[in-house]
Backbone as ProteinMPNN parsed JSONL, in Angstrom:
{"seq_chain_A": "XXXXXXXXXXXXXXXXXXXXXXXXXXXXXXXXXXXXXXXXXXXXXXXXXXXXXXXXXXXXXXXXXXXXXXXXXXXXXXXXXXXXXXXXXXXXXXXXXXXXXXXXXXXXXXXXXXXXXXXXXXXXXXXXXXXXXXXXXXXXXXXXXXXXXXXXXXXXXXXXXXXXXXX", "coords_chain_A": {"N_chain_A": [[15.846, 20.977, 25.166], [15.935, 17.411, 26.28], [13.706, 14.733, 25.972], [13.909, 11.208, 27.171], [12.208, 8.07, 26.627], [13.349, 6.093, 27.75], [14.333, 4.846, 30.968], [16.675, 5.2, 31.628], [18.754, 7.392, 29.656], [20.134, 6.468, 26.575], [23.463, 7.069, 25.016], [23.809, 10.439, 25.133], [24.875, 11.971, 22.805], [23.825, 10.644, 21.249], [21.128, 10.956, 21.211], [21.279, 13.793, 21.008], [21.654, 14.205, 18.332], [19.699, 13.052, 16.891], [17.643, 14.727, 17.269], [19.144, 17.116, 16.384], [18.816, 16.494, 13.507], [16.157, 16.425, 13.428], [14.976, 18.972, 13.965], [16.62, 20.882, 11.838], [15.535, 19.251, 9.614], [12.641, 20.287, 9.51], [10.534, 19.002, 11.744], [8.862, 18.267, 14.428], [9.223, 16.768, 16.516], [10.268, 13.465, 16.956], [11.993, 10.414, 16.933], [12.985, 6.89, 18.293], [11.027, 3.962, 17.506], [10.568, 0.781, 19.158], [10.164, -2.53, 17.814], [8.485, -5.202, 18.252], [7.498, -7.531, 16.387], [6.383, -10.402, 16.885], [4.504, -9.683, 19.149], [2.833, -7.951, 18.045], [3.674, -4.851, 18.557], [4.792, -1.899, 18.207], [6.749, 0.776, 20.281], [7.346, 3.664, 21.972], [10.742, 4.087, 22.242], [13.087, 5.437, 22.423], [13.148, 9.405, 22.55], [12.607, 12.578, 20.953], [11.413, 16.089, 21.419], [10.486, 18.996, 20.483], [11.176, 22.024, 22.205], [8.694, 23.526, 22.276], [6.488, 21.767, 22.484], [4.339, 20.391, 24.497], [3.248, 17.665, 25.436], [3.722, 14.17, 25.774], [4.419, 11.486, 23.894], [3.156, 8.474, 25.658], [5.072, 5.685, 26.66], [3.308, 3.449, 26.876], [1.825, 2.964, 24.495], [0.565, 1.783, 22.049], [1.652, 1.562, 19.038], [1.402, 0.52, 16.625], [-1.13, -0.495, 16.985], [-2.595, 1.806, 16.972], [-2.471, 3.015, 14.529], [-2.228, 1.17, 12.269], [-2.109, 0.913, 9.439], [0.042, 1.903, 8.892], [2.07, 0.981, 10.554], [1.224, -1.688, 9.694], [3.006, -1.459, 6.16], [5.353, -0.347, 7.347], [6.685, -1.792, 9.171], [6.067, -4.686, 8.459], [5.966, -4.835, 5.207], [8.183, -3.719, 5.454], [8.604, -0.312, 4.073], [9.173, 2.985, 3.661], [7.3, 5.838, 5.098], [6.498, 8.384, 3.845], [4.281, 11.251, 4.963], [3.491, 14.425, 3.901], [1.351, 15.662, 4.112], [-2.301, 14.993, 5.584], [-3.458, 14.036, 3.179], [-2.443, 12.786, 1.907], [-2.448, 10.105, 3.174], [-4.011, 6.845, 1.826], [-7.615, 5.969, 1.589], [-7.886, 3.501, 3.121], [-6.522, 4.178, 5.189], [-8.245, 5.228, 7.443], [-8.15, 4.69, 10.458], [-5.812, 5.671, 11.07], [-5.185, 8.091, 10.148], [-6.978, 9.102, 11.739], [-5.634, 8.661, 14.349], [-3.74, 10.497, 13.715], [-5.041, 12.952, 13.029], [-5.805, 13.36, 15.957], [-3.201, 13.395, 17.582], [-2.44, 15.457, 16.891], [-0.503, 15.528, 14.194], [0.43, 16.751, 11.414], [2.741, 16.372, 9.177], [4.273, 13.461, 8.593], [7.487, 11.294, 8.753], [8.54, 8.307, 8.178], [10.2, 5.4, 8.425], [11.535, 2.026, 8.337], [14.326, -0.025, 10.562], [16.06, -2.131, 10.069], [17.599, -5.176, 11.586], [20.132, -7.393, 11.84], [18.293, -8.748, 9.733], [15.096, -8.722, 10.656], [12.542, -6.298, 11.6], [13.512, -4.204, 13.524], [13.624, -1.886, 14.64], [11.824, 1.115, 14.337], [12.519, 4.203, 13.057], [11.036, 7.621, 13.474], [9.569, 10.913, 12.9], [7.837, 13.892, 13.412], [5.828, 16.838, 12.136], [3.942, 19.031, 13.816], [3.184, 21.669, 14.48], [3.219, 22.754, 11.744], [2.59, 21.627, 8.273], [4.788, 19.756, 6.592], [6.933, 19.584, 3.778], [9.117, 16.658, 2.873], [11.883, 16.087, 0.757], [12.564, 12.69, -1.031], [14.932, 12.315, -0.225], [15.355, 12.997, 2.378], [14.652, 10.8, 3.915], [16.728, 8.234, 3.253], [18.341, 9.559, 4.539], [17.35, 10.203, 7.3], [16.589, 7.3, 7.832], [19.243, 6.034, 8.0], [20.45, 7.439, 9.922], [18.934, 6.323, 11.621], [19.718, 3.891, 11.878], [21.998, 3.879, 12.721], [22.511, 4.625, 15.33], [20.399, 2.316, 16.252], [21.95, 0.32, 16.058], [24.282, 0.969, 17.78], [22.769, 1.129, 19.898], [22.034, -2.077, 20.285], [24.446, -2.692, 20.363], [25.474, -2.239, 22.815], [23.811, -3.31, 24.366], [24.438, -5.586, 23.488], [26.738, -6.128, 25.056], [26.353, -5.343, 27.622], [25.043, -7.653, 28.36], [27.044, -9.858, 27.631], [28.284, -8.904, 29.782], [27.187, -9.409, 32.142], [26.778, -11.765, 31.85], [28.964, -12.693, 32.674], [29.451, -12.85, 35.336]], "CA_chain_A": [[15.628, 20.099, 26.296], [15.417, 16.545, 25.495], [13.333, 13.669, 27.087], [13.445, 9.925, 26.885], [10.982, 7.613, 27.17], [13.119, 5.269, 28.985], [14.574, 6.03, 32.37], [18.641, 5.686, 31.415], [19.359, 6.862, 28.031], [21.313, 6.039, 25.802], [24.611, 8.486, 24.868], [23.017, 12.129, 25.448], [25.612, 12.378, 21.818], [23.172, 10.052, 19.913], [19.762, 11.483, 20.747], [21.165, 15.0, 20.355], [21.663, 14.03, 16.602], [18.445, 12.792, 16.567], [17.242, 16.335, 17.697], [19.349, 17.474, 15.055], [18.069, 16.097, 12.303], [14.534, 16.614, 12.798], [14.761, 20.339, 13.747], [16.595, 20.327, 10.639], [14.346, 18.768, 8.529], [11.183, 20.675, 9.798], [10.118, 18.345, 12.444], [8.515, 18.655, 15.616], [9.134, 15.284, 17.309], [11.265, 12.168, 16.664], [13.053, 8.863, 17.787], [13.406, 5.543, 17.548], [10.049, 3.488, 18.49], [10.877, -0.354, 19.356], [8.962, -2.996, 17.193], [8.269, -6.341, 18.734], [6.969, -8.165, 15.79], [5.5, -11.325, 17.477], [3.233, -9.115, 19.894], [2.306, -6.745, 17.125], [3.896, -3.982, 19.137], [5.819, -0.793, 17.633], [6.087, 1.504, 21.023], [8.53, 4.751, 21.837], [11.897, 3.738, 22.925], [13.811, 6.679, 22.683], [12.025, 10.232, 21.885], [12.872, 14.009, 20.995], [10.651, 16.801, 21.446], [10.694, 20.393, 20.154], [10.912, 22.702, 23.891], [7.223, 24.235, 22.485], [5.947, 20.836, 22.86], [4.311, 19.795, 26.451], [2.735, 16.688, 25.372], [4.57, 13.491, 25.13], [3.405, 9.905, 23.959], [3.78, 7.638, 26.534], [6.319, 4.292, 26.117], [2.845, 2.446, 26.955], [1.234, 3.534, 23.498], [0.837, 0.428, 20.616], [1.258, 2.518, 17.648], [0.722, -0.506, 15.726], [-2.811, -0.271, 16.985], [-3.323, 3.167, 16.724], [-1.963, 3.466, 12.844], [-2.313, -0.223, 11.404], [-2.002, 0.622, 7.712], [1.561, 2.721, 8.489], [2.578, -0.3, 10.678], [1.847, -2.597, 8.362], [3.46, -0.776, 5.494], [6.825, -0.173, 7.43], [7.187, -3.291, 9.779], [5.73, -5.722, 7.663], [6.392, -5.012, 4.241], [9.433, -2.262, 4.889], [8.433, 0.465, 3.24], [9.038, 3.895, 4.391], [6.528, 6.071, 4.809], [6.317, 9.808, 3.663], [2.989, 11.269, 4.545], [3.583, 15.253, 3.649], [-0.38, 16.224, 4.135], [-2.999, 14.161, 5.524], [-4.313, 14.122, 1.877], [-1.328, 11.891, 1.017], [-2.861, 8.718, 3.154], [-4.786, 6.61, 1.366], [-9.215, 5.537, 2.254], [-8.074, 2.296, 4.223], [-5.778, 3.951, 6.451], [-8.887, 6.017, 8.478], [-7.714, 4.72, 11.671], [-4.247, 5.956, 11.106], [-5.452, 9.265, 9.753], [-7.54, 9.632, 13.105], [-4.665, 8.913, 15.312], [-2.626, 11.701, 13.679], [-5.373, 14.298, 14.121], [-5.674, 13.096, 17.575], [-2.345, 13.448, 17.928], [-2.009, 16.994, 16.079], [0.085, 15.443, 13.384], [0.388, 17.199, 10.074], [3.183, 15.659, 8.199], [5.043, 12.513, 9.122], [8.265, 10.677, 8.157], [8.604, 6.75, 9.025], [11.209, 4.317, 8.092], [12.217, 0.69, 9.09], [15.323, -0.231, 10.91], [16.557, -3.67, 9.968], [19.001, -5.299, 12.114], [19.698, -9.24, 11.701], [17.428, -9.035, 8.573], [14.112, -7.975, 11.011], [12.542, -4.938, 11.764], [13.721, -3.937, 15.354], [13.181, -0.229, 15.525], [11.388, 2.16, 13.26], [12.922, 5.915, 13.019], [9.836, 8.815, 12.928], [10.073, 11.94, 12.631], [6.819, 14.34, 13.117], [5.711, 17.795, 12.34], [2.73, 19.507, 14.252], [3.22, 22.832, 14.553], [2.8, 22.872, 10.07], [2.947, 20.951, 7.038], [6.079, 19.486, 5.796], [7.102, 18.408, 2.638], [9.944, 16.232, 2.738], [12.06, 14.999, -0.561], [12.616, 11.347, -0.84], [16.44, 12.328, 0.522], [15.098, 12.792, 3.64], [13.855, 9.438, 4.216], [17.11, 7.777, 3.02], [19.271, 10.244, 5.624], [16.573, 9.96, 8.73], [16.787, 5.732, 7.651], [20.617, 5.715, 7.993], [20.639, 7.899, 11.363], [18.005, 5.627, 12.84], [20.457, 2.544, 11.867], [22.839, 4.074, 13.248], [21.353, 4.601, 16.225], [19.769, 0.955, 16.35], [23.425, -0.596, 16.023], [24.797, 1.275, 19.087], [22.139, 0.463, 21.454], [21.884, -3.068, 20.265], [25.606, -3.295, 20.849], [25.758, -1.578, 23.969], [22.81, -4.107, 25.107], [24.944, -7.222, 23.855], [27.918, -5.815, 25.887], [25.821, -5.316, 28.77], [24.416, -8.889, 28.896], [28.2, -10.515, 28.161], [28.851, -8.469, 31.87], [26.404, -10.281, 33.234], [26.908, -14.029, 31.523], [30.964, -13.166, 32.913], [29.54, -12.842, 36.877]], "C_chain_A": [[15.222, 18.729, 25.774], [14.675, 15.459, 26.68], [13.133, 12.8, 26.314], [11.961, 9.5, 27.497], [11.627, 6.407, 27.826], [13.877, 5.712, 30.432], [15.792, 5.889, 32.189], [18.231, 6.007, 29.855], [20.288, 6.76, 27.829], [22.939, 7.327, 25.685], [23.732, 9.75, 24.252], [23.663, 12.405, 23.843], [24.218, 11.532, 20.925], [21.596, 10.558, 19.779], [19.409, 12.818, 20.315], [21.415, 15.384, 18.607], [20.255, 13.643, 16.044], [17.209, 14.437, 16.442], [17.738, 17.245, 16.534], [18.87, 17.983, 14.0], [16.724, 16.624, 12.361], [14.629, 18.085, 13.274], [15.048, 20.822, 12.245], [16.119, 20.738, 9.273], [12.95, 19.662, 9.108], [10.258, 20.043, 10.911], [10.132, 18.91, 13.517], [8.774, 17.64, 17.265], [9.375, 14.476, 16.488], [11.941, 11.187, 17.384], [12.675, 7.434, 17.26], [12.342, 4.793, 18.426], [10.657, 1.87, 18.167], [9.51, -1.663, 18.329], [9.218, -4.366, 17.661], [7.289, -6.997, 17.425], [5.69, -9.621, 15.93], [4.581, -11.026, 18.356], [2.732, -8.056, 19.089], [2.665, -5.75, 18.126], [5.104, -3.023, 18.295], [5.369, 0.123, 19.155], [7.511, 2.246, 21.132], [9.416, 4.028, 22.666], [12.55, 4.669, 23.1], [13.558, 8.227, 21.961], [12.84, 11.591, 21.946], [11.634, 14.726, 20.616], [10.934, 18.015, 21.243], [10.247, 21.399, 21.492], [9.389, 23.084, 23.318], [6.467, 22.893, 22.904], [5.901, 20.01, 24.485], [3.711, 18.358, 26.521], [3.78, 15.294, 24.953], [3.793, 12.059, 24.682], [3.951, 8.958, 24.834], [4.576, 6.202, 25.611], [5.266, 3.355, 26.282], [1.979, 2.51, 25.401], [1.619, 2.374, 22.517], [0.608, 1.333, 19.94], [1.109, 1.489, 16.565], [-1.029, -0.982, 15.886], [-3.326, 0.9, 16.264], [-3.034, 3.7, 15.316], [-1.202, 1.802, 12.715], [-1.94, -0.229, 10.218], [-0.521, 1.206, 7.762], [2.174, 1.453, 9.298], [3.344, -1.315, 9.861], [2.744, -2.681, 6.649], [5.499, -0.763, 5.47], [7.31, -1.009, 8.159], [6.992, -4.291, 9.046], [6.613, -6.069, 6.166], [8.093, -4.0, 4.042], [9.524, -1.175, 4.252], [8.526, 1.877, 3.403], [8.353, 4.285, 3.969], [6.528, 7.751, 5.032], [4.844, 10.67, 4.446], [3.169, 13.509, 4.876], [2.286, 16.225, 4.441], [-1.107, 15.191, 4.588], [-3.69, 13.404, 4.46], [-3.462, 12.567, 1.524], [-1.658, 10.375, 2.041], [-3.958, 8.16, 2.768], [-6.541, 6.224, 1.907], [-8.734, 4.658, 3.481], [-7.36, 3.128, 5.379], [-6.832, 5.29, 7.156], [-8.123, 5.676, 9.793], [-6.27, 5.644, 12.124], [-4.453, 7.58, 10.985], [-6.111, 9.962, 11.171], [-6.625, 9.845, 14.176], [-3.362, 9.674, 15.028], [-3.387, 12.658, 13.639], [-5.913, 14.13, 15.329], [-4.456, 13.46, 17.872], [-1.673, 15.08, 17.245], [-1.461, 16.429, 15.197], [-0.385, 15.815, 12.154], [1.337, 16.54, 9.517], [4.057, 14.759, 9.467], [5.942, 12.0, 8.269], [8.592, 9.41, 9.212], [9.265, 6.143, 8.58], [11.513, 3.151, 8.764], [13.332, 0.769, 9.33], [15.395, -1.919, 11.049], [17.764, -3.986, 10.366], [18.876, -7.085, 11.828], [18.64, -9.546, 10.8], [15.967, -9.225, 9.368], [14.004, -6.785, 11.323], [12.586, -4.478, 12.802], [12.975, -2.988, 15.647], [12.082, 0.305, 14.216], [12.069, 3.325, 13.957], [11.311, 6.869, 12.197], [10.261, 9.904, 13.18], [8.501, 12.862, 12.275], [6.915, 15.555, 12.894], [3.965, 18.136, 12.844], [2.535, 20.62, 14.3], [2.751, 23.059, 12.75], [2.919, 21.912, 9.024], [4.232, 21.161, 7.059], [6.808, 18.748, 4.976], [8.532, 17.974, 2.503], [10.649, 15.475, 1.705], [11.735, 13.658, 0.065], [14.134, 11.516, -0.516], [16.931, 12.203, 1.822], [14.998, 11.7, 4.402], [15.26, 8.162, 3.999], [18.057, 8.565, 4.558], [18.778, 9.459, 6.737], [16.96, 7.783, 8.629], [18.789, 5.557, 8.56], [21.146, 6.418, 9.255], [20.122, 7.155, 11.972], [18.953, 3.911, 12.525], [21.787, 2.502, 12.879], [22.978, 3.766, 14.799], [20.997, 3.32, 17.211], [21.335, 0.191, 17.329], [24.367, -0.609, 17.085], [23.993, 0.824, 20.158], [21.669, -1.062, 21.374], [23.479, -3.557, 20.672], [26.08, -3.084, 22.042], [24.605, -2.731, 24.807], [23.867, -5.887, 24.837], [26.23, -7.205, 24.355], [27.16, -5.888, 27.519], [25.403, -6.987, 28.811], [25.988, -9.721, 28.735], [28.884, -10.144, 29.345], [28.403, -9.534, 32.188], [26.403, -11.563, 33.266], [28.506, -13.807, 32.486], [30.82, -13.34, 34.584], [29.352, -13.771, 37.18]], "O_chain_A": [[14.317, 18.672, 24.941], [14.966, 15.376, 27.873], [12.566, 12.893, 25.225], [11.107, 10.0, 28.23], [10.887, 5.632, 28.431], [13.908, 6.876, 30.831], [16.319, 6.802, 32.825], [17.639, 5.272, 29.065], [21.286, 6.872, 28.542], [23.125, 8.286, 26.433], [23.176, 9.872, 23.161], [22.92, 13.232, 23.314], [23.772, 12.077, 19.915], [20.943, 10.601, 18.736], [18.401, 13.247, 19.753], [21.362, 16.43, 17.96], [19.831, 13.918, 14.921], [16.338, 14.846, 15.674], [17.0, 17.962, 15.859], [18.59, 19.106, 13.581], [16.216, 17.216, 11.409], [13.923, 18.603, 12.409], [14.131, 21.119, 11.478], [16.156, 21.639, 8.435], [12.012, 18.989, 8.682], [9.155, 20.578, 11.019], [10.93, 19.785, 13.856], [8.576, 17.809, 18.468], [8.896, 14.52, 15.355], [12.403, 11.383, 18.507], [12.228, 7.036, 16.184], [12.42, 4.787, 19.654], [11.171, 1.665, 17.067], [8.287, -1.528, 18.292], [10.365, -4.739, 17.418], [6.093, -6.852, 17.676], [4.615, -9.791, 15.356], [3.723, -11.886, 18.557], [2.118, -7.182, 19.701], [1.694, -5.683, 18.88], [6.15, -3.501, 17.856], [4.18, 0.299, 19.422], [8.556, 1.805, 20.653], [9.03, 3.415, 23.662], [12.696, 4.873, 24.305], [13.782, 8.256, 20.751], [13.657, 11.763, 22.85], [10.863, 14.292, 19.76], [11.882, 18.344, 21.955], [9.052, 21.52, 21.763], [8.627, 22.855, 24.257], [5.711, 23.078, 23.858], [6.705, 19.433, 25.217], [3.661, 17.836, 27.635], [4.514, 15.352, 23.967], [2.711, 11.696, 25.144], [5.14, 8.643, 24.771], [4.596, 5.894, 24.42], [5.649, 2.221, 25.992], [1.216, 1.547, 25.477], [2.782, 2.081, 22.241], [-0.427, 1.995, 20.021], [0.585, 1.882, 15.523], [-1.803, -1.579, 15.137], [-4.136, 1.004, 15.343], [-3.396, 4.841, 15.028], [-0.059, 1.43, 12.981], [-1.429, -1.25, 9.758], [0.168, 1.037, 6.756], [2.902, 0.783, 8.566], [4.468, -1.682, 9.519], [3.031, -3.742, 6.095], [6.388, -0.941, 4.637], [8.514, -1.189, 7.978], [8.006, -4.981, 8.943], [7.441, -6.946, 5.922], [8.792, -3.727, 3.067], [10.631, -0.949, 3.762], [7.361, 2.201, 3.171], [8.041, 3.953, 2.826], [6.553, 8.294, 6.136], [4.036, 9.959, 3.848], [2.957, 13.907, 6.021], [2.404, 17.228, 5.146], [-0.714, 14.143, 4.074], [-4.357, 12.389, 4.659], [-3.912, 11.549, 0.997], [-1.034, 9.406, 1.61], [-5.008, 8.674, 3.151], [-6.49, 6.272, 3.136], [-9.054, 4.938, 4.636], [-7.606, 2.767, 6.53], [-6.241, 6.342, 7.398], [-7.386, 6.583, 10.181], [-5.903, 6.095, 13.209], [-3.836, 8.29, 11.779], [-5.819, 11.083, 11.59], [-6.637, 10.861, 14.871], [-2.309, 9.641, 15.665], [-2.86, 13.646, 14.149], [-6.634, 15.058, 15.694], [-4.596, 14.176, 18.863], [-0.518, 15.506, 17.276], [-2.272, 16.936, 14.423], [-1.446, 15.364, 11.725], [0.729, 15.579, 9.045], [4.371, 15.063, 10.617], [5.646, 12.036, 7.075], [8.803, 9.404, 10.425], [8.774, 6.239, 7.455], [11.795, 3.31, 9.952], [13.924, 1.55, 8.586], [14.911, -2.67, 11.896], [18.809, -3.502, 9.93], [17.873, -7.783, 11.67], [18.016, -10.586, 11.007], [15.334, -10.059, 8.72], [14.991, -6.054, 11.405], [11.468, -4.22, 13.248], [12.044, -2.924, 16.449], [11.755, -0.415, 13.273], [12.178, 3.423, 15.179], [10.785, 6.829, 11.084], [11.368, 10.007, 13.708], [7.961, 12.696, 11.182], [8.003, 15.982, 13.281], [2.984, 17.595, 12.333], [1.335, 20.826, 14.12], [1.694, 23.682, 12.648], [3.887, 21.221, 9.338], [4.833, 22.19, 7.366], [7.265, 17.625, 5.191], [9.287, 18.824, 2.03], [10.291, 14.309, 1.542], [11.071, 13.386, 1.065], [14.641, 10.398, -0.605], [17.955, 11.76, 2.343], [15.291, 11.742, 5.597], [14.99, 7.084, 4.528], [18.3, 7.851, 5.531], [19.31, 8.441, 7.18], [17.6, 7.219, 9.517], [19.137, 4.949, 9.573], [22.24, 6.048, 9.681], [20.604, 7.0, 13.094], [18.587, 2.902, 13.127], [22.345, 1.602, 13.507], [23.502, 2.768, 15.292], [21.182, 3.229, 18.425], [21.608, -0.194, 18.466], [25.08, -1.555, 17.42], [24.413, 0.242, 21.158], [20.941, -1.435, 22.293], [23.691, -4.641, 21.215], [27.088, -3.69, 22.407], [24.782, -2.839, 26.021], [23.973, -6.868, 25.573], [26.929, -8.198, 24.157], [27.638, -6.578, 28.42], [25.76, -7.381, 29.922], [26.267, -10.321, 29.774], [29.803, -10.769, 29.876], [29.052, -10.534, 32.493], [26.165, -12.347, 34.184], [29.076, -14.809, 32.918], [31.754, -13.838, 35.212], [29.359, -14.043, 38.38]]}, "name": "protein", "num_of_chains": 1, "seq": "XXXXXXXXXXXXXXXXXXXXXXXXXXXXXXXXXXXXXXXXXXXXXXXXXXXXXXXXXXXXXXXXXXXXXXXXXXXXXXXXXXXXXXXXXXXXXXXXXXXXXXXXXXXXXXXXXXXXXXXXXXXXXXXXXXXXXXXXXXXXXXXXXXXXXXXXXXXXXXXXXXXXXXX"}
């Protein structure tokens, strides 16, 4: 069963790949969160959930608040971000560490999506239900689905607005 977080989605074909992948890979929850750079905002744009899961994060949620050091890490500097075990984030990132056991999260996978040489989207990819250790193969795949991804609903958005410049 899948649910967005916005109220049309996108092609039912691209988020069931998303679903895919992170069953997959071990994951419990995934999609593509939106990153507004000039309002410091990373928030869910388009989301998959594993049917055991009843909890969702809302689309009003700054995850650039609530995990600052993975933010800054993968919007800022680009960097994807593995995190296997809680063990595996470093002292500074407490806040970040809190808002993944707030959030049940045991392992996470995070990547940038660069379109026009910024960082539009990020692609995540959680597990909660257990630990999960993901190569570094993972992270290059999940990257290149979430571009994918990006590229369609950025082109499907600059098709939709040349409708509207043609009325």
């Amino acid at each position: 069963k899948k649910h967005y977080a916005h109220d049309a989605p996108p092609a039912a074909t691209l988020l069931d790949a998303i679903g895919e992948v992170i069953r997959f890979l071990g994951g419990d929850r995934g999609g593509l969160l939106a990153v507004d750079v000039k309002r410091n905002t990373v928030r869910p744009a388009y989301g998959w959930y594993h049917e055991s899961l009843t909890e969702r994060v809302p689309d009003t949620v700054n995850l650039a608040e609530a995990m600052p050091w993975a933010a800054q890490r993968v919007v800022r500097d680009r960097i994807p971000l593995v995190v296997n075990t809680l063990d595996d984030l470093p002292p500074e990132a407490h806040r970040d560490r809190a808002s993944y056991v707030a959030q049940g999260i045991k392992s996470n996978l995070v990547a940038p999506i660069v379109i026009g040489g910024h960082v539009r989207y990020v692609i995540s990819m959680g597990a909660l239900r257990r630990e999960v250790r993901w190569p570094p193969s993972c992270v290059c795949r999940l990257q290149l689905l979430g571009e994918t991804i990006a590229n369609t609903l950025e082109r499907r958005r600059a098709i939709a607005a040349l409708r509207v410049s043609e009325r």
